[in-house]
């Protein structure tokens, strides 16, 4: 009888193998790679278990924190879905989202859906975009890093973006304290940028994940009354220039496939599609 593949909790002894696996897809694995580069693979340091499939060389890993993020070597998608799905079912759902490369997320969700479903929202086709050169249009010069004293100015815009994009307010959990703390952390690290005029946020974005090879933009937002004027594209171009000069050589983001306006804007900036993400929201 064939044994089902089993996932195990990785630790610091597995760090080299994890790094080798993540290097296969530096853009798609940016979120997990950034965490591993910062703190290693000890569950205590990560603040969440990192599951792995394989002995010695790894075929897949899955960070099982607030988000469940699977990263899988080509050809191991079904084995990883079985191993990580069985482990996740036993542990119970503790994440708010399953997100990552679509080829890893889709079979994992198929395995978990009978136990964890229905999801609040499924986004199976999210183009993963990247740019490794200068933007294709002029950057908005008024976009700059947010100052720590401007946290309360930018926070309402960040809440509006999150609510519009995710469909629920980040304030619903702990009154928004953890969301505010995360934004403050990004500001302190120089990874939150905005165009602010007379106390009004016209554009903002954050660089939410950073590894040595790549970084990932999140939370791109233009104030509703200023949309349709090219601010999103010019602002994103400014974020790309800043990120490539100060943070990482490749800048990425992912976008919903049905968001045709945003996709057109990112094409004008110079992003190209390099993969596909998928998200399952609870």
Coordinates of C-alpha atoms in Angstrom, one line a residue:
X1 CA 0.0 0.0 0.0
X2 CA 1.3 3.4 -0.9
X3 CA 1.8 5.8 2.0
X4 CA 0.3 9.3 1.8
X5 CA 3.0 12.0 1.8
X6 CA 3.5 13.5 5.2
X7 CA 4.5 17.0 6.1
X8 CA 6.8 17.7 9.0
X9 CA 7.6 20.9 11.0
X10 CA 10.9 22.3 9.9
X11 CA 13.5 23.8 12.2
X12 CA 16.9 25.6 11.9
X13 CA 18.5 22.4 10.6
X14 CA 16.4 22.7 7.5
X15 CA 17.3 26.3 6.6
X16 CA 19.7 25.6 3.8
X17 CA 17.2 23.3 2.1
X18 CA 14.4 25.9 2.5
X19 CA 16.6 28.6 1.0
X20 CA 17.4 26.4 -2.0
X21 CA 13.8 25.6 -2.7
X22 CA 12.7 29.3 -2.4
X23 CA 15.5 30.4 -4.8
X24 CA 13.7 28.4 -7.6
X25 CA 11.0 31.2 -7.7
X26 CA 12.3 34.3 -6.0
X27 CA 9.4 36.4 -7.1
X28 CA 6.6 34.0 -6.2
X29 CA 8.3 33.0 -3.0
X30 CA 9.2 36.5 -1.9
X31 CA 7.0 36.6 1.2
X32 CA 8.3 33.4 2.7
X33 CA 11.9 34.0 1.6
X34 CA 11.8 37.4 3.3
X35 CA 10.7 35.9 6.6
X36 CA 13.3 33.1 6.4
X37 CA 16.1 35.6 5.5
X38 CA 15.1 37.8 8.5
X39 CA 14.7 35.2 11.2
X40 CA 15.6 31.7 9.9
X41 CA 13.4 28.6 10.0
X42 CA 12.9 28.0 13.7
X43 CA 9.2 28.0 14.5
X44 CA 9.8 30.2 17.5
X45 CA 11.6 32.8 15.5
X46 CA 9.1 32.7 12.6
X47 CA 6.1 32.9 15.1
X48 CA 4.5 30.1 13.1
X49 CA 5.3 26.6 12.0
X50 CA 7.0 26.1 8.6
X51 CA 5.9 22.7 7.2
X52 CA 8.0 20.9 4.7
X53 CA 7.7 18.0 2.3
X54 CA 10.7 15.9 1.7
X55 CA 13.9 14.7 3.5
X56 CA 17.1 16.3 2.7
X57 CA 16.1 18.3 -0.4
X58 CA 12.6 19.7 0.0
X59 CA 9.8 19.5 -2.6
X60 CA 7.5 22.0 -0.8
X61 CA 7.2 24.3 2.2
X62 CA 4.1 25.9 3.7
X63 CA 4.2 28.8 6.2
X64 CA 1.2 28.2 8.5
X65 CA 0.7 31.6 10.2
X66 CA -2.0 34.2 9.9
X67 CA -1.8 33.4 6.2
X68 CA -1.3 29.8 4.9
X69 CA 1.4 30.2 2.2
X70 CA 2.4 27.1 0.2
X71 CA 5.5 27.1 -2.1
X72 CA 5.9 24.0 -4.2
X73 CA 8.5 22.7 -6.6
X74 CA 7.1 21.9 -10.1
X75 CA 5.7 18.4 -10.2
X76 CA 5.1 18.1 -6.5
X77 CA 1.8 20.0 -6.4
X78 CA -0.5 17.1 -5.6
X79 CA 1.7 15.5 -3.1
X80 CA 2.1 18.9 -1.3
X81 CA -1.7 19.4 -1.4
X82 CA -2.2 16.0 0.3
X83 CA 0.5 16.5 2.9
X84 CA -0.2 20.1 3.8
X85 CA -4.0 19.7 3.5
X86 CA -4.0 16.7 5.9
X87 CA -1.8 18.6 8.4
X88 CA -3.9 21.8 8.2
X89 CA -7.1 19.8 8.7
X90 CA -5.7 18.2 11.9
X91 CA -4.5 21.6 13.2
X92 CA -7.8 23.4 12.4
X93 CA -8.1 26.6 10.5
X94 CA -6.1 29.4 12.1
X95 CA -5.5 31.5 9.1
X96 CA -7.5 34.3 7.5
X97 CA -6.2 33.6 4.0
X98 CA -4.6 30.9 1.9
X99 CA -2.4 32.7 -0.6
X100 CA 0.5 32.0 -2.9
X101 CA 1.3 30.6 -6.4
X102 CA -1.9 29.3 -7.9
X103 CA -0.4 25.9 -8.8
X104 CA 0.2 25.3 -5.1
X105 CA -2.9 27.1 -3.6
X106 CA -5.6 25.5 -6.0
X107 CA -5.0 21.8 -5.2
X108 CA -4.5 22.6 -1.5
X109 CA -7.8 24.4 -1.3
X110 CA -9.5 21.5 -3.2
X111 CA -8.2 19.3 -0.4
X112 CA -9.3 21.6 2.4
X113 CA -12.6 22.9 1.1
X114 CA -14.8 20.0 2.4
X115 CA -13.5 20.7 6.0
X116 CA -12.8 24.5 5.8
X117 CA -15.4 25.7 3.3
X118 CA -17.2 27.6 2.2
X119 CA -14.7 30.4 1.7
X120 CA -15.9 34.0 2.0
X121 CA -14.2 34.8 -1.4
X122 CA -12.2 32.8 -3.9
X123 CA -9.7 34.6 -6.2
X124 CA -8.2 31.8 -8.4
X125 CA -6.6 33.9 -11.1
X126 CA -4.4 36.8 -9.8
X127 CA -1.6 37.7 -12.3
X128 CA 1.8 38.0 -10.5
X129 CA 3.6 40.9 -12.1
X130 CA 7.3 42.0 -11.9
X131 CA 9.6 44.7 -13.1
X132 CA 13.4 44.7 -13.0
X133 CA 14.2 47.9 -14.8
X134 CA 13.2 51.6 -14.9
X135 CA 9.5 52.4 -15.0
X136 CA 8.0 53.0 -18.5
X137 CA 6.5 56.3 -17.5
X138 CA 7.5 59.3 -15.4
X139 CA 7.2 58.8 -11.6
X140 CA 5.1 61.1 -9.5
X141 CA 7.8 63.2 -7.6
X142 CA 5.5 63.9 -4.7
X143 CA 5.3 60.3 -3.7
X144 CA 7.7 59.8 -0.7
X145 CA 8.2 57.7 2.4
X146 CA 5.6 58.3 5.0
X147 CA 7.0 59.9 8.2
X148 CA 6.2 58.3 11.6
X149 CA 4.3 61.4 12.7
X150 CA 1.9 60.9 9.7
X151 CA 0.6 57.5 10.8
X152 CA -2.8 58.9 11.7
X153 CA -3.0 60.7 8.4
X154 CA -2.3 57.6 6.4
X155 CA -4.2 55.1 8.5
X156 CA -7.8 56.0 7.2
X157 CA -6.6 55.6 3.6
X158 CA -5.0 52.2 4.5
X159 CA -8.3 51.1 6.2
X160 CA -10.3 52.2 3.1
X161 CA -8.0 50.3 0.8
X162 CA -8.1 47.1 2.9
X163 CA -11.9 47.3 3.1
X164 CA -12.3 47.9 -0.6
X165 CA -9.9 45.2 -1.6
X166 CA -10.7 42.5 0.9
X167 CA -14.3 43.1 1.6
X168 CA -14.1 43.5 5.3
X169 CA -12.6 46.1 7.6
X170 CA -9.3 45.5 9.3
X171 CA -10.8 47.2 12.4
X172 CA -13.1 44.3 13.1
X173 CA -10.4 42.4 14.9
X174 CA -9.0 44.0 18.1
X175 CA -10.3 47.4 17.1
X176 CA -7.6 47.6 14.5
X177 CA -4.7 47.7 16.9
X178 CA -2.7 45.0 15.1
X179 CA -3.4 46.6 11.7
X180 CA -2.2 50.0 13.0
X181 CA 0.9 48.4 14.5
X182 CA 1.7 46.7 11.2
X183 CA 1.4 50.0 9.3
X184 CA 3.5 51.7 11.9
X185 CA 6.2 49.0 11.5
X186 CA 6.2 49.5 7.7
X187 CA 6.5 53.3 8.1
X188 CA 9.4 52.9 10.5
X189 CA 11.1 50.7 8.0
X190 CA 10.7 53.1 5.2
X191 CA 8.4 50.8 3.3
X192 CA 5.2 52.9 3.3
X193 CA 5.0 55.6 0.6
X194 CA 2.3 58.2 -0.1
X195 CA 1.5 61.5 -1.9
X196 CA 0.0 63.7 0.8
X197 CA -1.3 67.2 0.1
X198 CA -2.5 69.5 3.0
X199 CA -3.3 66.5 5.1
X200 CA -5.1 64.5 2.4
X201 CA -3.7 61.2 1.0
X202 CA -4.1 61.2 -2.7
X203 CA -2.0 58.0 -3.3
X204 CA -0.4 55.4 -1.1
X205 CA 1.2 52.0 -1.2
X206 CA 3.4 49.8 0.9
X207 CA 6.2 47.4 0.3
X208 CA 4.9 44.5 2.3
X209 CA 7.4 41.8 1.7
X210 CA 11.2 42.0 1.1
X211 CA 13.8 39.5 0.3
X212 CA 17.3 40.0 -1.1
X213 CA 16.1 39.1 -4.6
X214 CA 12.7 40.8 -4.7
X215 CA 10.1 42.8 -2.9
X216 CA 6.3 42.9 -3.2
X217 CA 4.1 46.0 -3.3
X218 CA 0.8 45.9 -1.6
X219 CA -2.1 48.2 -0.8
X220 CA -1.9 50.5 -3.9
X221 CA -4.7 53.0 -3.4
X222 CA -5.9 56.3 -5.0
X223 CA -8.4 58.5 -3.2
X224 CA -11.7 57.9 -5.1
X225 CA -12.2 61.6 -6.0
X226 CA -8.8 61.6 -7.7
X227 CA -9.1 58.4 -9.8
X228 CA -9.0 58.4 -13.5
X229 CA -6.2 61.0 -13.7
X230 CA -3.2 58.7 -14.0
X231 CA -2.2 59.1 -10.3
X232 CA -2.1 55.3 -9.7
X233 CA 0.3 54.6 -12.5
X234 CA 2.6 57.6 -11.8
X235 CA 2.5 56.8 -8.1
X236 CA 3.3 53.2 -8.6
X237 CA 6.2 54.2 -10.9
X238 CA 7.5 56.3 -8.0
X239 CA 7.3 53.3 -5.7
X240 CA 9.1 51.1 -8.2
X241 CA 11.9 53.6 -8.5
X242 CA 12.2 53.9 -4.7
X243 CA 12.1 50.1 -4.2
X244 CA 14.7 49.3 -6.8
X245 CA 17.1 51.9 -5.5
X246 CA 16.7 51.2 -1.8
X247 CA 15.2 47.8 -1.3
X248 CA 15.5 45.0 -3.9
X249 CA 16.4 44.7 -7.6
X250 CA 13.0 43.2 -8.7
X251 CA 9.7 44.7 -7.7
X252 CA 6.5 42.6 -7.8
X253 CA 2.8 42.7 -7.0
X254 CA -0.3 40.6 -7.8
X255 CA -3.6 41.9 -9.0
X256 CA -7.1 40.4 -9.4
X257 CA -7.6 39.3 -13.0
X258 CA -11.0 41.2 -13.2
X259 CA -9.4 44.5 -12.3
X260 CA -8.8 45.6 -15.8
X261 CA -8.1 49.2 -14.9
X262 CA -5.3 48.3 -12.5
X263 CA -3.8 45.8 -14.9
X264 CA -3.7 48.4 -17.6
X265 CA -2.1 50.9 -15.2
X266 CA 0.6 48.4 -14.2
X267 CA 1.3 47.6 -17.9
X268 CA 2.0 51.2 -18.5
X269 CA 4.4 51.3 -15.6
X270 CA 6.3 48.4 -17.2
X271 CA 5.2 45.4 -15.1
X272 CA 5.1 42.0 -17.0
X273 CA 3.3 38.9 -15.9
X274 CA 5.7 36.3 -14.5
X275 CA 3.2 33.9 -12.8
X276 CA -0.2 33.5 -11.2
X277 CA -1.3 33.8 -7.6
X278 CA -4.5 32.5 -6.0
X279 CA -6.2 33.6 -2.8
X280 CA -8.8 32.0 -0.6
X281 CA -10.3 34.5 1.9
X282 CA -12.2 33.5 5.0

